[in-house]
Amino acid sequence: MSRSEELFGRAKQHIPGGVNSPVRAFNGVGGDPVFVDCAAGPYLYDPEGKRYIDYVGSWGPMILGHSHHEVIEAVSSVINKGLSFGAPTELETEMADRVCELVPSMELVRMVSSGTEATMSAIRLARGFTGRDKIVKFEGCYHGHSDSLLVKAGSGMLTLGEPSSPGVPASLAEHTLTLTYNSSDQVRDAFKQYGEQIAAIIVEPVAGNMNCIPPQAGFLPTLREVCDEYGAVLIFDEVMTGFRVALGGAQAVYGIKPDLTTLGKVIGGGMPVGAFGGRLDIMQQIAPLGPVYQAGTLSGNPVAMTAGLKTLELISESGFYDRLSAKVEALVSGIMAEAKSAGIPLAENHVGGMFGLFFTDQEKVDDFQGAMACDQNRFKAFYHAMLDRGIYLAPSAFEAGFVSEAHTDEDLKATIEAAAGAFQSL
Ligand SMILES: Cc1ncc(COP(=O)(O)O)c(CN[C@@H](CN)CCC(=O)O)c1O
């Protein structure tokens, strides 16, 4: 029995499923999860010291690579000043100033401690600002686990939502409309039917929770148009894409200005940080300025702000995203070439520092249905063949992959070679 297997057995005694977040349990790929002892640069090390090249990066935050020395030094320099005060600090002002500078659509920003808190707060704010109850989301997009967002499409087209988890009241779920990502027609139809009742659209401007699926031309502009026409709030959930696909996020890549933006992951540099912000008139409704309540004991935590601020400083250096995108392009094109020579049907999508591989003979995958039609068994076999070769991918066919600044050309080459071997084993 490996040390990870032993640790997993122990973990299951007092932690549900042995993990503190479900995807980590490896149910999507089978087998036991790799426990991590430590990480540095692009590498994870398991308790027995086996090294893996990491393409999960803690699900996005570790864009600089693990244990970046300048981030560690910055955190070390403040940690002796105290861990948490529950009182305002200058660090929070510095973070707010920096975020509003990097994401100009955010005129005011509130710190929270997770992406879930960010999206939950943004939805409440949009409802409070408009006085409306309905929201629109898209199948395959994930916005954290708050009740209004754990809702799947109703049985018929444009019917109101049904809970996607026990514990979510049907009376709440029915206010959520779940549409097809990249279907501008469906969005227009929904607004024709419910427009005056819709408080907000929330969307991943590049979907990263049904693998990696970019917006098709016209989709994001349609969301902007209908929100303007019907007075709904357009929320870009950039928890994953923020500072991942570009310094200004997906809104900078696609040139669409949302009314609210949610952030997480990279903004904390590995520490628990989320944020929501946007238009002044909307954000002024947030307590204590306005009547929409929102709060958090550890919001703006000084140690987390320090890790986030140093991360934002380093990713702002010139050429950072050119280098990151070039690494992704080299990785994906190399893997695609090996799949082709092995006769394995494979498709890919990539935007900035994130990518997705699809075991399918479809030319391109651009919606949830396409992602669901992929060969999950082949993905699982590929996953374990890569893991055996020391490559750590996201343990689910429906997650995006992430490259960091720390991944070297040698790491990418080794990954491509591992993929060549894995394809032969399929
Ligand atoms: C677009 C988007 N919005 C919100 C969230 C929720 O963020 P958290 O509450 O997990 O910090 C996420 C969280 N992403 C998942 C991975 N796809 C986190 C991994 C996990 O659940 O353990 C997200 O991708």
Short mmCIF file of C-alpha atoms and ligand atoms in Angstrom, two decimals, residues 21 23-24 59 114-117 119 142-145 204 208-209 237 239-240 265 399, ligand 1:
data_model
loop_
_atom_site.label_atom_id
_atom_site.label_comp_id
_atom_site.label_asym_id
_atom_site.label_seq_id
_atom_site.Cartn_x
_atom_site.Cartn_y
_atom_site.Cartn_z
CA SER A 21 -13.59 19.27 -1.75
CA VAL A 23 -13.24 16.67 -7.00
CA ARG A 24 -10.07 15.80 -5.05
CA TRP A 59 -7.23 24.70 -9.60
CA SER A 114 -13.71 32.16 -1.73
CA GLY A 115 -15.14 32.21 -5.21
CA THR A 116 -18.41 30.85 -3.87
CA GLU A 117 -18.76 33.81 -1.53
CA THR A 119 -20.65 34.81 -6.73
CA TYR A 142 -19.90 26.26 -12.18
CA HIS A 143 -20.01 29.28 -9.93
CA GLY A 144 -19.40 27.70 -6.53
CA HIS A 145 -21.93 25.98 -4.32
CA GLU A 204 -17.99 32.12 -17.10
CA GLY A 208 -13.56 26.13 -17.38
CA ASN A 209 -15.88 23.75 -15.53
CA ASP A 237 -17.61 35.05 -13.11
CA VAL A 239 -12.90 33.38 -10.54
CA MET A 240 -10.99 31.12 -12.94
CA LYS A 265 -7.91 31.79 -7.20
CA GLU A 399 -11.93 20.43 -15.71
C1 LIG B 1 -15.64 29.82 -12.37
C2 LIG B 1 -15.68 29.47 -10.92
N1 LIG B 1 -16.45 30.20 -10.09
C3 LIG B 1 -16.52 29.90 -8.77
C4 LIG B 1 -15.81 28.84 -8.23
C5 LIG B 1 -15.92 28.57 -6.75
O1 LIG B 1 -14.76 29.01 -6.11
P1 LIG B 1 -14.38 28.41 -4.67
O2 LIG B 1 -15.58 28.61 -3.76
O3 LIG B 1 -14.08 26.94 -4.89
O4 LIG B 1 -13.16 29.21 -4.24
C6 LIG B 1 -14.99 28.05 -9.06
C7 LIG B 1 -14.24 26.87 -8.47
N2 LIG B 1 -13.55 26.03 -9.39
C8 LIG B 1 -13.34 24.65 -8.98
C9 LIG B 1 -12.58 23.92 -10.09
N3 LIG B 1 -13.23 23.91 -11.31
C10 LIG B 1 -12.62 24.56 -7.69
C11 LIG B 1 -12.14 23.17 -7.33
C12 LIG B 1 -12.98 22.56 -6.25
O5 LIG B 1 -14.22 22.69 -6.28
O6 LIG B 1 -12.36 21.91 -5.38
C13 LIG B 1 -14.93 28.36 -10.43
O7 LIG B 1 -14.18 27.63 -11.28
#
